[in-house]
Amino acid sequence: MSTVGDLLKIKGSQVLTTYEDNSIADAVAVLVEHNIGSLIVMDREHNIAGIITERDIMRISHRKKKECFETKVGEVMTPHDRLVVGLVEDTLDYIMKVMTQNKIRHVPIIDKDRLLGMLSIGDVVKARLDAVQTENHYLRDYLGDKYPA
């Protein structure tokens, strides 16, 4: 497995969303219920409007204290025009580099503004770790003469 598309085939394509006019309290409820760290934000025409993450919510809660939960998601989210996205043909190494350089933990995967899935840094690291462990296993077997010559 070396591409985003390969990983999405295994992980699945379900992406949880919220709307830009929903409250932060609504978004937090979904994040907590599903134990996730971000939501894609949609407008009422079902287009991608942006992304909201745990970090966004922490920032607004620090600034607005109690009133933060009444704030609309659209006021806090990273908007569509600043969204860092991946493509199905991107390699996992490339996506890891993009996440690291941009200091982000979630990347929506799109194709012509169509949302195909979402990858977290945990998804990518686990996939790379699995690949390294498999390669290690076969190299040990090869070096240990477990394959007939």
PDB file of C-alpha atoms in Angstrom:
ATOM      1  CA  MET A   1       0.000   0.000   0.000  1.00  0.00           C
ATOM      2  CA  SER A   2       1.648   3.174  -1.082  1.00  0.00           C
ATOM      3  CA  THR A   3      -1.040   5.622  -2.184  1.00  0.00           C
ATOM      4  CA  VAL A   4      -3.851   7.483  -0.516  1.00  0.00           C
ATOM      5  CA  GLY A   5      -6.309   5.569  -2.708  1.00  0.00           C
ATOM      6  CA  ASP A   6      -4.926   2.237  -1.490  1.00  0.00           C
ATOM      7  CA  LEU A   7      -5.341   3.310   2.138  1.00  0.00           C
ATOM      8  CA  LEU A   8      -8.877   4.599   1.569  1.00  0.00           C
ATOM      9  CA  LYS A   9      -9.855   1.208   0.109  1.00  0.00           C
ATOM     10  CA  ILE A  10      -8.879  -0.382   3.423  1.00  0.00           C
ATOM     11  CA  LYS A  11      -9.971   2.380   5.798  1.00  0.00           C
ATOM     12  CA  GLY A  12     -13.192   3.257   4.040  1.00  0.00           C
ATOM     13  CA  SER A  13     -14.564   6.519   2.810  1.00  0.00           C
ATOM     14  CA  GLN A  14     -16.939   7.571   5.571  1.00  0.00           C
ATOM     15  CA  VAL A  15     -16.440  11.200   6.544  1.00  0.00           C
ATOM     16  CA  LEU A  16     -18.456  12.875   9.255  1.00  0.00           C
ATOM     17  CA  THR A  17     -19.583  16.398   8.515  1.00  0.00           C
ATOM     18  CA  THR A  18     -21.271  19.401  10.050  1.00  0.00           C
ATOM     19  CA  TYR A  19     -22.744  22.574   8.624  1.00  0.00           C
ATOM     20  CA  GLU A  20     -21.234  26.041   8.842  1.00  0.00           C
ATOM     21  CA  ASP A  21     -24.335  27.382  10.603  1.00  0.00           C
ATOM     22  CA  ASN A  22     -24.263  24.679  13.314  1.00  0.00           C
ATOM     23  CA  SER A  23     -22.948  25.666  16.728  1.00  0.00           C
ATOM     24  CA  ILE A  24     -19.586  24.664  18.151  1.00  0.00           C
ATOM     25  CA  ALA A  25     -21.554  22.691  20.769  1.00  0.00           C
ATOM     26  CA  ASP A  26     -23.120  20.631  17.946  1.00  0.00           C
ATOM     27  CA  ALA A  27     -19.706  19.982  16.399  1.00  0.00           C
ATOM     28  CA  VAL A  28     -18.184  18.997  19.747  1.00  0.00           C
ATOM     29  CA  ALA A  29     -21.014  16.513  20.315  1.00  0.00           C
ATOM     30  CA  VAL A  30     -20.193  14.746  17.019  1.00  0.00           C
ATOM     31  CA  LEU A  31     -16.436  14.777  17.681  1.00  0.00           C
ATOM     32  CA  VAL A  32     -16.897  13.283  21.144  1.00  0.00           C
ATOM     33  CA  GLU A  33     -19.520  10.732  20.092  1.00  0.00           C
ATOM     34  CA  HIS A  34     -17.299   9.374  17.314  1.00  0.00           C
ATOM     35  CA  ASN A  35     -13.932   9.913  19.043  1.00  0.00           C
ATOM     36  CA  ILE A  36     -12.527  11.895  16.113  1.00  0.00           C
ATOM     37  CA  GLY A  37     -10.548  15.106  15.805  1.00  0.00           C
ATOM     38  CA  SER A  38     -12.098  16.944  12.863  1.00  0.00           C
ATOM     39  CA  LEU A  39     -15.207  17.431  10.787  1.00  0.00           C
ATOM     40  CA  ILE A  40     -15.604  18.547   7.217  1.00  0.00           C
ATOM     41  CA  VAL A  41     -17.856  21.591   7.146  1.00  0.00           C
ATOM     42  CA  MET A  42     -20.508  21.749   4.441  1.00  0.00           C
ATOM     43  CA  ASP A  43     -22.611  24.632   3.225  1.00  0.00           C
ATOM     44  CA  ARG A  44     -26.357  24.148   2.765  1.00  0.00           C
ATOM     45  CA  GLU A  45     -25.824  23.296  -0.925  1.00  0.00           C
ATOM     46  CA  HIS A  46     -23.674  20.333   0.258  1.00  0.00           C
ATOM     47  CA  ASN A  47     -20.419  21.835  -0.991  1.00  0.00           C
ATOM     48  CA  ILE A  48     -17.263  21.665   1.089  1.00  0.00           C
ATOM     49  CA  ALA A  49     -17.032  24.920   3.040  1.00  0.00           C
ATOM     50  CA  GLY A  50     -13.998  24.029   5.175  1.00  0.00           C
ATOM     51  CA  ILE A  51     -12.817  21.945   8.114  1.00  0.00           C
ATOM     52  CA  ILE A  52     -13.107  22.340  11.869  1.00  0.00           C
ATOM     53  CA  THR A  53     -10.673  20.645  14.210  1.00  0.00           C
ATOM     54  CA  GLU A  54     -10.129  20.201  17.914  1.00  0.00           C
ATOM     55  CA  ARG A  55      -7.458  22.909  17.737  1.00  0.00           C
ATOM     56  CA  ASP A  56      -9.919  25.377  16.217  1.00  0.00           C
ATOM     57  CA  ILE A  57     -12.316  24.690  19.064  1.00  0.00           C
ATOM     58  CA  MET A  58      -9.586  25.093  21.685  1.00  0.00           C
ATOM     59  CA  ARG A  59      -8.639  28.478  20.225  1.00  0.00           C
ATOM     60  CA  ILE A  60     -12.217  29.787  20.255  1.00  0.00           C
ATOM     61  CA  SER A  61     -12.846  28.420  23.743  1.00  0.00           C
ATOM     62  CA  HIS A  62      -9.793  30.291  24.994  1.00  0.00           C
ATOM     63  CA  ARG A  63     -10.946  33.557  23.391  1.00  0.00           C
ATOM     64  CA  LYS A  64     -14.673  33.386  24.089  1.00  0.00           C
ATOM     65  CA  LYS A  65     -14.820  31.188  27.205  1.00  0.00           C
ATOM     66  CA  LYS A  66     -18.448  30.214  27.904  1.00  0.00           C
ATOM     67  CA  GLU A  67     -19.843  31.836  24.765  1.00  0.00           C
ATOM     68  CA  CYS A  68     -17.706  29.651  22.513  1.00  0.00           C
ATOM     69  CA  PHE A  69     -20.265  26.855  22.365  1.00  0.00           C
ATOM     70  CA  GLU A  70     -22.864  29.188  20.861  1.00  0.00           C
ATOM     71  CA  THR A  71     -20.451  30.354  18.147  1.00  0.00           C
ATOM     72  CA  LYS A  72     -21.188  29.116  14.627  1.00  0.00           C
ATOM     73  CA  VAL A  73     -18.809  26.598  13.079  1.00  0.00           C
ATOM     74  CA  GLY A  74     -18.392  28.872  10.046  1.00  0.00           C
ATOM     75  CA  GLU A  75     -16.809  31.542  12.223  1.00  0.00           C
ATOM     76  CA  VAL A  76     -14.110  29.184  13.488  1.00  0.00           C
ATOM     77  CA  MET A  77     -13.379  26.708  10.675  1.00  0.00           C
ATOM     78  CA  THR A  78     -10.525  26.781   8.213  1.00  0.00           C
ATOM     79  CA  PRO A  79     -12.302  27.899   5.027  1.00  0.00           C
ATOM     80  CA  HIS A  80     -12.338  25.971   1.750  1.00  0.00           C
ATOM     81  CA  ASP A  81      -9.846  28.302   0.072  1.00  0.00           C
ATOM     82  CA  ARG A  82      -7.235  27.555   2.783  1.00  0.00           C
ATOM     83  CA  LEU A  83      -7.979  23.837   3.038  1.00  0.00           C
ATOM     84  CA  VAL A  84      -5.037  21.479   2.576  1.00  0.00           C
ATOM     85  CA  VAL A  85      -6.277  18.429   0.656  1.00  0.00           C
ATOM     86  CA  GLY A  86      -4.920  15.199  -0.760  1.00  0.00           C
ATOM     87  CA  LEU A  87      -5.606  13.312  -3.963  1.00  0.00           C
ATOM     88  CA  VAL A  88      -6.085   9.548  -4.375  1.00  0.00           C
ATOM     89  CA  GLU A  89      -2.881   9.261  -6.385  1.00  0.00           C
ATOM     90  CA  ASP A  90      -0.745  10.950  -3.709  1.00  0.00           C
ATOM     91  CA  THR A  91       1.746   8.693  -1.964  1.00  0.00           C
ATOM     92  CA  LEU A  92       1.534   8.157   1.779  1.00  0.00           C
ATOM     93  CA  ASP A  93       5.034   9.582   2.151  1.00  0.00           C
ATOM     94  CA  TYR A  94       3.903  12.750   0.374  1.00  0.00           C
ATOM     95  CA  ILE A  95       0.786  13.069   2.570  1.00  0.00           C
ATOM     96  CA  MET A  96       2.924  12.620   5.706  1.00  0.00           C
ATOM     97  CA  LYS A  97       5.231  15.388   4.484  1.00  0.00           C
ATOM     98  CA  VAL A  98       2.281  17.703   3.739  1.00  0.00           C
ATOM     99  CA  MET A  99       0.810  17.067   7.191  1.00  0.00           C
ATOM    100  CA  THR A 100       4.140  17.703   8.888  1.00  0.00           C
ATOM    101  CA  GLN A 101       4.946  20.865   6.936  1.00  0.00           C
ATOM    102  CA  ASN A 102       1.484  22.333   7.528  1.00  0.00           C
ATOM    103  CA  LYS A 103       1.259  21.130  11.142  1.00  0.00           C
ATOM    104  CA  ILE A 104      -2.086  19.454  10.510  1.00  0.00           C
ATOM    105  CA  ARG A 105      -3.429  16.074  11.574  1.00  0.00           C
ATOM    106  CA  HIS A 106      -6.323  15.607   9.135  1.00  0.00           C
ATOM    107  CA  VAL A 107      -6.408  15.769   5.345  1.00  0.00           C
ATOM    108  CA  PRO A 108      -9.598  15.492   3.303  1.00  0.00           C
ATOM    109  CA  ILE A 109      -9.141  13.514   0.108  1.00  0.00           C
ATOM    110  CA  ILE A 110     -10.937  15.051  -2.833  1.00  0.00           C
ATOM    111  CA  ASP A 111     -11.424  14.631  -6.552  1.00  0.00           C
ATOM    112  CA  LYS A 112     -12.788  17.696  -8.381  1.00  0.00           C
ATOM    113  CA  ASP A 113     -14.426  19.067  -5.217  1.00  0.00           C
ATOM    114  CA  ARG A 114     -15.956  15.642  -4.484  1.00  0.00           C
ATOM    115  CA  LEU A 115     -15.085  14.387  -1.003  1.00  0.00           C
ATOM    116  CA  LEU A 116     -13.689  10.839  -1.198  1.00  0.00           C
ATOM    117  CA  GLY A 117     -12.511  10.349   2.372  1.00  0.00           C
ATOM    118  CA  MET A 118     -10.443  11.704   5.240  1.00  0.00           C
ATOM    119  CA  LEU A 119      -7.043  10.615   6.503  1.00  0.00           C
ATOM    120  CA  SER A 120      -5.599  11.352   9.903  1.00  0.00           C
ATOM    121  CA  ILE A 121      -1.919  11.304  10.737  1.00  0.00           C
ATOM    122  CA  GLY A 122      -2.683   8.163  12.755  1.00  0.00           C
ATOM    123  CA  ASP A 123      -4.088   6.431   9.667  1.00  0.00           C
ATOM    124  CA  VAL A 124      -0.990   7.267   7.649  1.00  0.00           C
ATOM    125  CA  VAL A 125       1.520   6.341  10.347  1.00  0.00           C
ATOM    126  CA  LYS A 126      -0.250   3.017  10.986  1.00  0.00           C
ATOM    127  CA  ALA A 127      -0.235   2.182   7.258  1.00  0.00           C
ATOM    128  CA  ARG A 128       3.466   2.995   6.948  1.00  0.00           C
ATOM    129  CA  LEU A 129       4.275   1.019  10.115  1.00  0.00           C
ATOM    130  CA  ASP A 130       2.338  -2.004   8.815  1.00  0.00           C
ATOM    131  CA  ALA A 131       4.267  -1.829   5.526  1.00  0.00           C
ATOM    132  CA  VAL A 132       7.632  -1.634   7.310  1.00  0.00           C
ATOM    133  CA  GLN A 133       6.725  -4.549   9.601  1.00  0.00           C
ATOM    134  CA  THR A 134       5.690  -6.693   6.630  1.00  0.00           C
ATOM    135  CA  GLU A 135       8.888  -5.865   4.765  1.00  0.00           C
ATOM    136  CA  ASN A 136      10.918  -6.611   7.901  1.00  0.00           C
ATOM    137  CA  HIS A 137       9.188 -10.000   8.267  1.00  0.00           C
ATOM    138  CA  TYR A 138      10.008 -11.027   4.691  1.00  0.00           C
ATOM    139  CA  LEU A 139      13.601  -9.807   4.948  1.00  0.00           C
ATOM    140  CA  ARG A 140      14.123 -11.820   8.156  1.00  0.00           C
ATOM    141  CA  ASP A 141      12.677 -14.906   6.497  1.00  0.00           C
ATOM    142  CA  TYR A 142      14.886 -14.385   3.454  1.00  0.00           C
ATOM    143  CA  LEU A 143      18.037 -13.843   5.520  1.00  0.00           C
ATOM    144  CA  GLY A 144      17.167 -16.826   7.702  1.00  0.00           C
ATOM    145  CA  ASP A 145      17.017 -19.130   4.674  1.00  0.00           C
ATOM    146  CA  LYS A 146      13.321 -19.865   5.142  1.00  0.00           C
ATOM    147  CA  TYR A 147      12.823 -19.796   1.379  1.00  0.00           C
ATOM    148  CA  PRO A 148      14.007 -22.804  -0.645  1.00  0.00           C
ATOM    149  CA  ALA A 149      16.718 -22.000  -3.187  1.00  0.00           C
TER     150      ALA A 149
END
